[in-house]
PDB file of C-alpha atoms in Angstrom:
ATOM      1  CA  MET W  20      -8.616 -92.652  47.615  1.00 36.00           C
ATOM      2  CA  GLU W  21      -8.529 -92.031  51.213  1.00 44.00           C
ATOM      3  CA  ASN W  22      -6.966 -95.717  51.794  1.00 47.00           C
ATOM      4  CA  ASN W  23      -3.919 -96.981  50.415  1.00 47.00           C
ATOM      5  CA  VAL W  24      -2.288-100.688  50.382  1.00 51.00           C
ATOM      6  CA  GLU W  25       1.277 -99.747  50.478  1.00 58.00           C
ATOM      7  CA  ASN W  26       1.012 -99.498  54.414  1.00 79.00           C
ATOM      8  CA  VAL W  27       1.938-103.155  54.288  1.00 87.00           C
ATOM      9  CA  ARG W  28       4.620-103.950  56.790  1.00 92.00           C
ATOM     10  CA  TYR W  29       4.123-107.332  58.369  1.00 97.00           C
ATOM     11  CA  HIS W  30       4.146-110.511  56.115  1.00 97.00           C
ATOM     12  CA  THR W  31       3.196-114.108  57.253  1.00 98.00           C
ATOM     13  CA  ASP W  32       2.340-117.384  55.644  1.00 98.00           C
ATOM     14  CA  LYS W  33       0.440-118.067  59.146  1.00 98.00           C
ATOM     15  CA  ILE W  34      -3.111-117.056  60.129  1.00 98.00           C
ATOM     16  CA  ALA W  35      -2.794-113.187  61.083  1.00 98.00           C
ATOM     17  CA  ILE W  36      -4.985-112.632  64.196  1.00 98.00           C
ATOM     18  CA  LEU W  37      -5.451-108.584  64.451  1.00 98.00           C
ATOM     19  CA  LEU W  38      -5.982-107.419  67.869  1.00 98.00           C
ATOM     20  CA  ALA W  39      -7.162-103.812  68.296  1.00 98.00           C
ATOM     21  CA  THR W  40      -6.754-102.393  71.882  1.00 98.00           C
ATOM     22  CA  TYR W  41      -7.840 -99.407  73.752  1.00 97.00           C
ATOM     23  CA  ASN W  42      -7.951 -99.422  77.693  1.00 96.00           C
ATOM     24  CA  GLY W  43      -8.266-102.869  77.963  1.00 96.00           C
ATOM     25  CA  GLU W  44      -5.624-103.821  80.821  1.00 96.00           C
ATOM     26  CA  GLN W  45      -8.582-105.246  83.076  1.00 96.00           C
ATOM     27  CA  TYR W  46      -9.455-108.310  80.388  1.00 97.00           C
ATOM     28  CA  LEU W  47      -6.587-108.187  78.211  1.00 98.00           C
ATOM     29  CA  ARG W  48      -4.421-110.796  79.673  1.00 98.00           C
ATOM     30  CA  ASP W  49      -7.741-113.389  79.854  1.00 98.00           C
ATOM     31  CA  GLN W  50      -7.482-112.813  75.965  1.00 98.00           C
ATOM     32  CA  LEU W  51      -4.065-113.368  75.257  1.00 98.00           C
ATOM     33  CA  ASP W  52      -4.070-116.507  77.246  1.00 98.00           C
ATOM     34  CA  SER W  53      -7.034-117.935  75.377  1.00 98.00           C
ATOM     35  CA  LEU W  54      -5.279-117.243  72.267  1.00 98.00           C
ATOM     36  CA  LEU W  55      -2.231-119.145  73.579  1.00 98.00           C
ATOM     37  CA  SER W  56      -4.417-122.133  74.826  1.00 98.00           C
ATOM     38  CA  GLN W  57      -5.653-122.561  71.063  1.00 98.00           C
ATOM     39  CA  THR W  58      -5.472-126.074  69.504  1.00 98.00           C
ATOM     40  CA  CYS W  59      -4.103-124.615  66.419  1.00 98.00           C
ATOM     41  CA  GLN W  60      -0.999-122.405  67.066  1.00 98.00           C
ATOM     42  CA  ASP W  61      -0.396-121.760  63.373  1.00 98.00           C
ATOM     43  CA  TRP W  62      -0.963-118.225  64.148  1.00 98.00           C
ATOM     44  CA  VAL W  63       0.701-114.968  64.843  1.00 98.00           C
ATOM     45  CA  THR W  64      -1.207-111.842  66.409  1.00 98.00           C
ATOM     46  CA  TYR W  65      -0.718-108.118  65.609  1.00 98.00           C
ATOM     47  CA  ILE W  66      -1.849-105.686  68.068  1.00 98.00           C
ATOM     48  CA  HIS W  67      -2.133-102.109  67.431  1.00 98.00           C
ATOM     49  CA  ASP W  68      -3.258 -99.992  70.713  1.00 97.00           C
ATOM     50  CA  ASP W  69      -5.289 -96.686  69.959  1.00 96.00           C
ATOM     51  CA  GLY W  70      -3.672 -94.505  72.632  1.00 95.00           C
ATOM     52  CA  SER W  71      -4.392 -96.579  75.811  1.00 96.00           C
ATOM     53  CA  THR W  72      -3.960 -94.217  79.023  1.00 96.00           C
ATOM     54  CA  ASP W  73      -4.344 -97.457  81.671  1.00 97.00           C
ATOM     55  CA  GLN W  74      -1.808-100.103  81.544  1.00 97.00           C
ATOM     56  CA  THR W  75      -2.855-101.876  78.223  1.00 98.00           C
ATOM     57  CA  MET W  76       0.516-101.039  76.857  1.00 97.00           C
ATOM     58  CA  LYS W  77       2.266-102.388  79.801  1.00 98.00           C
ATOM     59  CA  VAL W  78       0.427-105.894  79.285  1.00 98.00           C
ATOM     60  CA  ILE W  79       1.009-105.730  75.301  1.00 98.00           C
ATOM     61  CA  GLU W  80       4.608-105.151  75.908  1.00 98.00           C
ATOM     62  CA  GLU W  81       4.768-108.322  78.738  1.00 98.00           C
ATOM     63  CA  TYR W  82       3.209-110.458  76.146  1.00 98.00           C
ATOM     64  CA  THR W  83       5.387-109.314  73.176  1.00 98.00           C
ATOM     65  CA  THR W  84       8.399-109.761  75.046  1.00 98.00           C
ATOM     66  CA  LYS W  85       7.512-113.251  76.442  1.00 98.00           C
ATOM     67  CA  TYR W  86       6.233-114.782  73.251  1.00 98.00           C
ATOM     68  CA  PRO W  87       7.998-112.842  70.337  1.00 98.00           C
ATOM     69  CA  GLN W  88       6.860-115.471  67.879  1.00 98.00           C
ATOM     70  CA  LYS W  89       3.389-114.947  68.953  1.00 98.00           C
ATOM     71  CA  PHE W  90       2.861-111.290  69.359  1.00 98.00           C
ATOM     72  CA  VAL W  91       3.722-108.601  67.617  1.00 98.00           C
ATOM     73  CA  LYS W  92       3.143-105.064  68.449  1.00 98.00           C
ATOM     74  CA  VAL W  93       2.323-102.802  65.418  1.00 97.00           C
ATOM     75  CA  ASP W  94       3.268 -98.912  65.882  1.00 94.00           C
ATOM     76  CA  GLY W  95       1.201 -96.365  64.762  1.00 92.00           C
ATOM     77  CA  ILE W  96      -0.836 -93.126  65.941  1.00 87.00           C
ATOM     78  CA  SER W  97      -4.096 -93.414  67.225  1.00 89.00           C
ATOM     79  CA  THR W  98      -6.796 -93.912  64.678  1.00 90.00           C
ATOM     80  CA  GLY W  99      -9.868 -92.936  66.966  1.00 89.00           C
ATOM     81  CA  GLY W 100     -11.781 -95.984  67.215  1.00 94.00           C
ATOM     82  CA  ALA W 101     -12.317 -99.719  66.822  1.00 95.00           C
ATOM     83  CA  LYS W 102     -13.440 -99.487  63.016  1.00 97.00           C
ATOM     84  CA  LYS W 103     -10.358 -97.335  62.060  1.00 97.00           C
ATOM     85  CA  ASN W 104      -8.135 -99.330  64.383  1.00 97.00           C
ATOM     86  CA  PHE W 105      -8.906-102.561  62.379  1.00 98.00           C
ATOM     87  CA  PHE W 106      -8.849-101.111  59.219  1.00 97.00           C
ATOM     88  CA  TYR W 107      -5.212 -99.944  59.978  1.00 97.00           C
ATOM     89  CA  LEU W 108      -4.412-103.429  61.057  1.00 97.00           C
ATOM     90  CA  LEU W 109      -5.755-104.666  57.926  1.00 98.00           C
ATOM     91  CA  SER W 110      -3.508-102.265  55.996  1.00 97.00           C
ATOM     92  CA  CYS W 111      -0.431-103.076  57.763  1.00 97.00           C
ATOM     93  CA  VAL W 112      -0.597-107.002  57.527  1.00 98.00           C
ATOM     94  CA  ASP W 113      -0.420-109.236  54.620  1.00 97.00           C
ATOM     95  CA  ALA W 114      -1.311-113.015  55.398  1.00 98.00           C
ATOM     96  CA  PRO W 115      -3.225-115.557  53.473  1.00 98.00           C
ATOM     97  CA  TYR W 116      -5.801-115.845  56.280  1.00 98.00           C
ATOM     98  CA  LEU W 117      -6.913-113.080  58.603  1.00 98.00           C
ATOM     99  CA  MET W 118      -9.079-113.002  62.160  1.00 98.00           C
ATOM    100  CA  CYS W 119     -10.405-110.152  63.916  1.00 98.00           C
ATOM    101  CA  CYS W 120      -9.863-110.152  67.912  1.00 98.00           C
ATOM    102  CA  ASP W 121     -11.646-107.799  70.284  1.00 97.00           C
ATOM    103  CA  GLN W 122      -9.450-107.053  73.504  1.00 97.00           C
ATOM    104  CA  ASP W 123     -12.046-108.281  76.112  1.00 95.00           C
ATOM    105  CA  ASP W 124     -13.350-111.657  74.764  1.00 97.00           C
ATOM    106  CA  VAL W 125     -12.008-115.147  75.556  1.00 98.00           C
ATOM    107  CA  TRP W 126     -11.463-117.598  72.656  1.00 98.00           C
ATOM    108  CA  LEU W 127     -12.614-121.241  73.227  1.00 98.00           C
ATOM    109  CA  PRO W 128      -9.655-123.323  72.462  1.00 98.00           C
ATOM    110  CA  GLU W 129     -10.845-124.814  69.164  1.00 98.00           C
ATOM    111  CA  LYS W 130     -11.791-121.614  67.634  1.00 98.00           C
ATOM    112  CA  VAL W 131      -9.010-120.934  65.235  1.00 98.00           C
ATOM    113  CA  GLU W 132      -9.033-124.745  64.325  1.00 98.00           C
ATOM    114  CA  VAL W 133     -13.067-124.899  63.795  1.00 98.00           C
ATOM    115  CA  THR W 134     -12.880-121.543  61.717  1.00 98.00           C
ATOM    116  CA  PHE W 135      -9.699-122.472  59.603  1.00 98.00           C
ATOM    117  CA  GLN W 136     -11.010-126.097  58.754  1.00 98.00           C
ATOM    118  CA  ALA W 137     -14.504-124.286  57.378  1.00 98.00           C
ATOM    119  CA  MET W 138     -12.474-121.706  55.574  1.00 98.00           C
ATOM    120  CA  LYS W 139     -10.274-124.600  53.754  1.00 97.00           C
ATOM    121  CA  GLN W 140     -13.750-126.448  53.266  1.00 97.00           C
ATOM    122  CA  LEU W 141     -15.236-123.267  51.508  1.00 96.00           C
ATOM    123  CA  GLU W 142     -12.163-122.936  49.237  1.00 95.00           C
ATOM    124  CA  GLN W 143     -12.337-126.700  48.285  1.00 93.00           C
ATOM    125  CA  GLU W 144     -16.321-126.274  47.260  1.00 93.00           C
ATOM    126  CA  TYR W 145     -15.464-123.538  45.219  1.00 92.00           C
ATOM    127  CA  GLU W 146     -12.556-125.271  43.311  1.00 88.00           C
ATOM    128  CA  ASP W 147     -14.634-128.255  43.104  1.00 88.00           C
ATOM    129  CA  SER W 148     -17.415-125.924  41.574  1.00 85.00           C
ATOM    130  CA  GLY W 149     -15.325-125.698  38.355  1.00 78.00           C
ATOM    131  CA  ASN W 150     -15.501-122.027  38.550  1.00 76.00           C
ATOM    132  CA  GLN W 151     -12.760-120.151  36.301  1.00 65.00           C
ATOM    133  CA  GLU W 152     -12.084-117.166  38.515  1.00 69.00           C
ATOM    134  CA  LYS W 153      -8.906-117.740  40.535  1.00 77.00           C
ATOM    135  CA  GLU W 154      -9.689-116.295  43.986  1.00 88.00           C
ATOM    136  CA  ILE W 155     -12.823-114.819  45.317  1.00 96.00           C
ATOM    137  CA  PRO W 156     -13.442-113.106  48.806  1.00 97.00           C
ATOM    138  CA  LEU W 157     -14.270-115.623  51.460  1.00 98.00           C
ATOM    139  CA  LEU W 158     -15.551-115.112  54.970  1.00 98.00           C
ATOM    140  CA  VAL W 159     -16.287-117.396  57.734  1.00 98.00           C
ATOM    141  CA  PHE W 160     -17.897-116.630  60.867  1.00 98.00           C
ATOM    142  CA  THR W 161     -19.170-118.506  63.907  1.00 98.00           C
ATOM    143  CA  GLU W 162     -21.857-118.390  66.815  1.00 98.00           C
ATOM    144  CA  LEU W 163     -21.084-116.766  70.026  1.00 97.00           C
ATOM    145  CA  ARG W 164     -21.583-117.284  73.594  1.00 97.00           C
ATOM    146  CA  VAL W 165     -22.699-114.044  75.480  1.00 97.00           C
ATOM    147  CA  VAL W 166     -21.384-113.874  78.642  1.00 96.00           C
ATOM    148  CA  ASP W 167     -21.250-111.183  81.451  1.00 95.00           C
ATOM    149  CA  GLY W 168     -17.726-109.432  82.888  1.00 92.00           C
ATOM    150  CA  LYS W 169     -16.895-112.340  84.847  1.00 94.00           C
ATOM    151  CA  LEU W 170     -17.707-114.963  81.959  1.00 95.00           C
ATOM    152  CA  ASN W 171     -20.926-116.117  83.484  1.00 96.00           C
ATOM    153  CA  THR W 172     -23.370-117.300  80.515  1.00 96.00           C
ATOM    154  CA  ILE W 173     -25.970-114.557  79.666  1.00 95.00           C
ATOM    155  CA  ALA W 174     -27.155-116.543  76.304  1.00 95.00           C
ATOM    156  CA  GLU W 175     -25.722-119.619  74.818  1.00 96.00           C
ATOM    157  CA  THR W 176     -25.883-118.128  71.241  1.00 95.00           C
ATOM    158  CA  MET W 177     -25.828-114.716  70.250  1.00 93.00           C
ATOM    159  CA  SER W 178     -28.204-115.588  67.073  1.00 93.00           C
ATOM    160  CA  SER W 179     -31.044-116.373  69.668  1.00 91.00           C
ATOM    161  CA  TYR W 180     -30.130-113.453  71.928  1.00 91.00           C
ATOM    162  CA  GLN W 181     -30.455-110.792  69.422  1.00 89.00           C
ATOM    163  CA  GLN W 182     -32.810-112.528  67.114  1.00 89.00           C
ATOM    164  CA  LEU W 183     -30.160-112.916  64.153  1.00 91.00           C
ATOM    165  CA  ALA W 184     -30.830-115.054  61.023  1.00 90.00           C
ATOM    166  CA  CYS W 185     -27.317-115.978  60.816  1.00 94.00           C
ATOM    167  CA  LYS W 186     -27.728-118.521  58.134  1.00 92.00           C
ATOM    168  CA  ASP W 187     -29.405-116.588  55.738  1.00 88.00           C
ATOM    169  CA  ALA W 188     -26.246-114.010  55.105  1.00 92.00           C
ATOM    170  CA  LYS W 189     -27.242-113.279  51.722  1.00 95.00           C
ATOM    171  CA  LEU W 190     -26.811-109.404  50.119  1.00 97.00           C
ATOM    172  CA  SER W 191     -30.338-108.599  50.140  1.00 96.00           C
ATOM    173  CA  ARG W 192     -30.446-108.949  53.880  1.00 95.00           C
ATOM    174  CA  MET W 193     -26.793-107.976  54.665  1.00 96.00           C
ATOM    175  CA  ILE W 194     -26.959-104.496  53.166  1.00 97.00           C
ATOM    176  CA  ILE W 195     -29.830-103.757  56.005  1.00 96.00           C
ATOM    177  CA  GLN W 196     -28.852-105.727  58.720  1.00 95.00           C
ATOM    178  CA  ASN W 197     -25.340-107.220  59.707  1.00 95.00           C
ATOM    179  CA  VAL W 198     -25.267-110.594  61.216  1.00 96.00           C
ATOM    180  CA  VAL W 199     -21.518-111.181  61.143  1.00 97.00           C
ATOM    181  CA  THR W 200     -19.998-110.384  64.235  1.00 97.00           C
ATOM    182  CA  GLY W 201     -15.887-109.352  63.640  1.00 97.00           C
ATOM    183  CA  CYS W 202     -14.532-111.105  66.682  1.00 97.00           C
ATOM    184  CA  THR W 203     -15.616-114.474  64.905  1.00 98.00           C
ATOM    185  CA  MET W 204     -14.976-113.964  61.457  1.00 98.00           C
ATOM    186  CA  MET W 205     -12.101-115.284  59.275  1.00 98.00           C
ATOM    187  CA  ILE W 206     -11.375-113.424  55.996  1.00 98.00           C
ATOM    188  CA  ASN W 207      -8.874-114.436  52.985  1.00 98.00           C
ATOM    189  CA  ARG W 208      -6.300-112.239  51.427  1.00 98.00           C
ATOM    190  CA  ARG W 209      -8.618-111.383  48.737  1.00 97.00           C
ATOM    191  CA  LEU W 210     -11.574-110.113  50.731  1.00 98.00           C
ATOM    192  CA  LYS W 211      -8.917-108.256  52.893  1.00 98.00           C
ATOM    193  CA  ASP W 212      -7.344-106.521  49.770  1.00 97.00           C
ATOM    194  CA  MET W 213     -11.280-105.746  48.456  1.00 98.00           C
ATOM    195  CA  MET W 214     -11.927-104.248  52.015  1.00 98.00           C
ATOM    196  CA  LEU W 215      -9.487-101.581  51.650  1.00 98.00           C
ATOM    197  CA  GLN W 216     -10.846-100.428  48.251  1.00 97.00           C
ATOM    198  CA  TYR W 217     -13.003 -98.223  50.002  1.00 97.00           C
ATOM    199  CA  GLN W 218     -13.197 -94.421  48.787  1.00 96.00           C
ATOM    200  CA  ASN W 219     -14.639 -92.937  52.163  1.00 97.00           C
ATOM    201  CA  ILE W 220     -14.211 -94.685  55.555  1.00 97.00           C
ATOM    202  CA  GLU W 221     -16.739 -92.426  57.152  1.00 97.00           C
ATOM    203  CA  HIS W 222     -19.305 -93.879  54.921  1.00 98.00           C
ATOM    204  CA  ILE W 223     -18.640 -97.445  56.662  1.00 98.00           C
ATOM    205  CA  ILE W 224     -20.702 -98.495  59.487  1.00 98.00           C
ATOM    206  CA  MET W 225     -18.141-100.903  60.891  1.00 98.00           C
ATOM    207  CA  HIS W 226     -15.199-103.363  59.486  1.00 98.00           C
ATOM    208  CA  ASP W 227     -16.992-106.447  59.976  1.00 98.00           C
ATOM    209  CA  TRP W 228     -20.043-105.346  58.253  1.00 98.00           C
ATOM    210  CA  TRP W 229     -18.338-103.609  55.362  1.00 98.00           C
ATOM    211  CA  GLY W 230     -16.415-107.091  54.860  1.00 98.00           C
ATOM    212  CA  ALA W 231     -19.654-109.074  55.102  1.00 98.00           C
ATOM    213  CA  ILE W 232     -21.594-107.043  52.187  1.00 98.00           C
ATOM    214  CA  ILE W 233     -18.216-107.331  49.955  1.00 98.00           C
ATOM    215  CA  ALA W 234     -18.283-111.076  50.434  1.00 98.00           C
ATOM    216  CA  ALA W 235     -21.828-111.288  50.152  1.00 98.00           C
ATOM    217  CA  ARG W 236     -21.819-109.672  46.822  1.00 98.00           C
ATOM    218  CA  PHE W 237     -18.609-111.035  45.114  1.00 97.00           C
ATOM    219  CA  GLY W 238     -17.706-114.141  47.171  1.00 96.00           C
ATOM    220  CA  GLN W 239     -19.224-116.626  49.478  1.00 96.00           C
ATOM    221  CA  ILE W 240     -20.066-116.396  53.272  1.00 97.00           C
ATOM    222  CA  ARG W 241     -20.184-119.523  55.823  1.00 97.00           C
ATOM    223  CA  PHE W 242     -21.679-119.589  59.135  1.00 97.00           C
ATOM    224  CA  ILE W 243     -20.541-122.045  61.583  1.00 98.00           C
ATOM    225  CA  PRO W 244     -23.562-122.236  64.472  1.00 97.00           C
ATOM    226  CA  GLN W 245     -20.722-123.507  66.937  1.00 97.00           C
ATOM    227  CA  PRO W 246     -19.998-120.910  69.590  1.00 98.00           C
ATOM    228  CA  THR W 247     -16.333-120.212  69.636  1.00 98.00           C
ATOM    229  CA  ILE W 248     -16.027-117.284  71.716  1.00 98.00           C
ATOM    230  CA  CYS W 249     -17.318-115.903  75.044  1.00 98.00           C
ATOM    231  CA  TYR W 250     -18.471-112.480  74.163  1.00 97.00           C
ATOM    232  CA  ARG W 251     -18.108-110.536  77.059  1.00 95.00           C
ATOM    233  CA  GLN W 252     -20.782-107.860  77.913  1.00 92.00           C
ATOM    234  CA  HIS W 253     -19.686-104.926  80.425  1.00 76.00           C
ATOM    235  CA  GLU W 254     -20.086-101.050  80.777  1.00 62.00           C
ATOM    236  CA  ASP W 255     -17.360 -99.914  78.532  1.00 58.00           C
ATOM    237  CA  ASN W 256     -18.043-102.171  75.571  1.00 49.00           C
ATOM    238  CA  SER W 257     -17.617-100.277  72.230  1.00 47.00           C
ATOM    239  CA  VAL W 258     -20.130-102.402  70.554  1.00 51.00           C
ATOM    240  CA  GLY W 259     -22.253-104.737  72.631  1.00 51.00           C
ATOM    241  CA  ALA W 260     -25.301-107.153  72.350  1.00 52.00           C
ATOM    242  CA  LYS W 261     -28.861-106.348  73.770  1.00 55.00           C
ATOM    243  CA  LYS W 262     -31.549-108.995  74.149  1.00 56.00           C
ATOM    244  CA  ALA W 263     -33.530-108.374  71.110  1.00 52.00           C
ATOM    245  CA  GLY W 264     -36.721-109.970  72.620  1.00 53.00           C
ATOM    246  CA  SER W 265     -37.012-108.217  75.591  1.00 54.00           C
ATOM    247  CA  ALA W 266     -39.941-105.789  76.203  1.00 54.00           C
ATOM    248  CA  GLY W 267     -37.648-103.043  77.518  1.00 59.00           C
ATOM    249  CA  TYR W 268     -35.563-103.434  73.993  1.00 52.00           C
ATOM    250  CA  ILE W 269     -38.521-103.309  71.934  1.00 52.00           C
ATOM    251  CA  ARG W 270     -40.071-100.556  73.856  1.00 60.00           C
ATOM    252  CA  LYS W 271     -36.807 -98.637  73.752  1.00 62.00           C
ATOM    253  CA  ARG W 272     -36.351 -99.067  69.933  1.00 57.00           C
ATOM    254  CA  LEU W 273     -39.940 -98.114  68.891  1.00 58.00           C
ATOM    255  CA  GLN W 274     -39.756 -94.870  70.937  1.00 63.00           C
ATOM    256  CA  ASN W 275     -36.338 -93.771  69.489  1.00 72.00           C
ATOM    257  CA  ILE W 276     -37.832 -93.130  65.918  1.00 74.00           C
ATOM    258  CA  ALA W 277     -34.961 -91.037  65.154  1.00 80.00           C
ATOM    259  CA  ASP W 278     -32.471 -93.615  66.087  1.00 81.00           C
ATOM    260  CA  ILE W 279     -34.056 -95.858  63.495  1.00 82.00           C
ATOM    261  CA  LYS W 280     -34.521 -93.633  60.560  1.00 86.00           C
ATOM    262  CA  ARG W 281     -30.693 -92.782  61.571  1.00 89.00           C
ATOM    263  CA  SER W 282     -29.698 -96.139  61.251  1.00 90.00           C
ATOM    264  CA  LEU W 283     -31.458 -97.033  58.014  1.00 94.00           C
ATOM    265  CA  GLU W 284     -29.729 -93.887  56.313  1.00 95.00           C
ATOM    266  CA  LEU W 285     -26.305 -95.323  57.176  1.00 97.00           C
ATOM    267  CA  THR W 286     -26.989 -98.436  55.700  1.00 96.00           C
ATOM    268  CA  ARG W 287     -27.613 -96.697  52.372  1.00 97.00           C
ATOM    269  CA  ILE W 288     -25.142 -94.322  52.679  1.00 98.00           C
ATOM    270  CA  GLN W 289     -23.032 -97.471  53.180  1.00 98.00           C
ATOM    271  CA  THR W 290     -24.435 -99.065  50.281  1.00 98.00           C
ATOM    272  CA  ARG W 291     -23.735 -96.016  48.196  1.00 98.00           C
ATOM    273  CA  GLU W 292     -20.166 -96.572  49.505  1.00 98.00           C
ATOM    274  CA  LEU W 293     -19.888-100.013  47.958  1.00 98.00           C
ATOM    275  CA  GLU W 294     -21.732 -99.094  44.532  1.00 98.00           C
ATOM    276  CA  GLN W 295     -18.858 -96.092  44.256  1.00 98.00           C
ATOM    277  CA  SER W 296     -15.888 -98.165  45.332  1.00 98.00           C
ATOM    278  CA  PHE W 297     -16.731-101.285  43.122  1.00 98.00           C
ATOM    279  CA  HIS W 298     -18.535 -99.569  40.298  1.00 97.00           C
ATOM    280  CA  LEU W 299     -21.844-101.479  40.556  1.00 98.00           C
ATOM    281  CA  GLU W 300     -24.098 -98.861  39.152  1.00 96.00           C
ATOM    282  CA  GLN W 301     -25.705-101.431  37.020  1.00 97.00           C
ATOM    283  CA  ASP W 302     -26.578-103.539  39.854  1.00 97.00           C
ATOM    284  CA  PRO W 303     -30.172-102.838  40.457  1.00 96.00           C
ATOM    285  CA  LEU W 304     -30.357-104.189  44.403  1.00 97.00           C
ATOM    286  CA  ILE W 305     -27.293-101.887  45.298  1.00 98.00           C
ATOM    287  CA  HIS W 306     -28.082 -98.910  43.232  1.00 97.00           C
ATOM    288  CA  GLU W 307     -31.816 -99.070  44.180  1.00 96.00           C
ATOM    289  CA  TYR W 308     -31.542 -99.492  47.760  1.00 96.00           C
ATOM    290  CA  GLY W 309     -28.458 -96.814  47.996  1.00 96.00           C
ATOM    291  CA  ASN W 310     -30.965 -94.269  46.726  1.00 95.00           C
ATOM    292  CA  LEU W 311     -34.058 -95.374  48.226  1.00 94.00           C
ATOM    293  CA  GLU W 312     -34.851 -92.027  50.331  1.00 91.00           C
ATOM    294  CA  LYS W 313     -35.553 -90.851  46.881  1.00 92.00           C
ATOM    295  CA  LYS W 314     -38.796 -93.080  46.539  1.00 91.00           C
ATOM    296  CA  ASN W 315     -42.184 -92.491  48.446  1.00 92.00           C
ATOM    297  CA  LYS W 316     -42.948 -94.783  51.313  1.00 90.00           C
ATOM    298  CA  ILE W 317     -45.291 -97.048  49.519  1.00 93.00           C
ATOM    299  CA  ALA W 318     -42.455 -97.562  46.623  1.00 93.00           C
ATOM    300  CA  ARG W 319     -39.945 -98.305  49.330  1.00 93.00           C
ATOM    301  CA  LEU W 320     -42.161-100.902  50.749  1.00 92.00           C
ATOM    302  CA  CYS W 321     -42.652-102.529  47.669  1.00 94.00           C
ATOM    303  CA  PHE W 322     -38.846-102.574  46.996  1.00 91.00           C
ATOM    304  CA  TYR W 323     -38.080-104.397  50.533  1.00 92.00           C
ATOM    305  CA  GLN W 324     -40.718-106.666  49.256  1.00 93.00           C
ATOM    306  CA  LYS W 325     -39.509-107.632  45.791  1.00 95.00           C
ATOM    307  CA  LYS W 326     -35.951-107.520  46.612  1.00 94.00           C
ATOM    308  CA  ASP W 327     -36.451-109.898  49.942  1.00 93.00           C
ATOM    309  CA  VAL W 328     -34.869-106.839  51.861  1.00 93.00           C
ATOM    310  CA  LYS W 329     -35.677-107.473  55.412  1.00 90.00           C
ATOM    311  CA  LYS W 330     -34.842-107.519  58.987  1.00 86.00           C
ATOM    312  CA  THR W 331     -35.301-109.895  61.669  1.00 82.00           C
ATOM    313  CA  GLY W 332     -36.474-109.432  65.319  1.00 73.00           C
ATOM    314  CA  PHE W 333     -40.028-107.893  66.024  1.00 68.00           C
ATOM    315  CA  SER W 334     -38.967-104.388  66.735  1.00 69.00           C
ATOM    316  CA  ARG W 335     -36.759-104.376  63.845  1.00 73.00           C
ATOM    317  CA  LYS W 336     -39.325-105.494  61.413  1.00 70.00           C
ATOM    318  CA  VAL W 337     -41.809-102.961  62.885  1.00 74.00           C
ATOM    319  CA  GLY W 338     -39.464-100.101  62.508  1.00 66.00           C
ATOM    320  CA  LEU W 339     -38.758-100.901  59.184  1.00 76.00           C
ATOM    321  CA  VAL W 340     -42.445-100.887  58.080  1.00 72.00           C
ATOM    322  CA  LEU W 341     -43.265 -97.925  59.949  1.00 68.00           C
ATOM    323  CA  TRP W 342     -40.208 -95.741  59.186  1.00 69.00           C
ATOM    324  CA  GLY W 343     -37.951 -97.420  56.723  1.00 67.00           C
TER     325      GLY W 343
END
């Protein structure tokens, strides 16, 4: 296995906030200050920088020195991108609950509290169900407010802006389209451990998507329709949000046939990684979707219909019908 879980160097009984940074000096202080302003303070933030060439490390040193009980710098070589940076943090930190944090957003004051309450409620509901399994992977994620570089509101909710069905985060939908934004999610220790059971990290699209399909397959997911974060959009975003219903977006999407085909191929590769990592060869949804390119067009469309595999948003639906 490419990964291992023996890298753990940090242990906490508090909520672990994992912050991945890279050349983020422009907005990082805003984010760190928003963490300090949380109504729930039962957390520790672990920060790993991915080889910044600006003053990001200076900002990190400033906050870890001033607030050593709240911010911890995680040493390590550059990982080469946000996905691998977050996986590195997941492998280094052990905690009962973990949250992922981007360097350029601003968390609203109640974000940690609201998310943690939902996680505890999800745990209680599972316990009350009488299920005998000790612990299952759990994921809670929230709505976002989309803002520009100066925090002016672009859209009150990410789900409407990107035409996402966040309340319908079941496996048949999640394998083909992710609705979980990593900077809003909280996961439990069980899900963290399972996320590190991959065989090839290159087959994983993003850390949040990987966590979401594992939780959808083996555990439970809860969506909170309340925005808890200002999701800042600017030219340096590693992953950003685009207005899915705009004419320009639809035209651009449908013109880029190669991109649509490639994005679908990546979802199948990721699904095969899920199958191989967790030995799901007998799961018809996982196995058939991961090998769908072996079927003809009619058979693929019948599979989508039969297994309720679908996307949301006009251009995504059209792209799936025409080239899926």
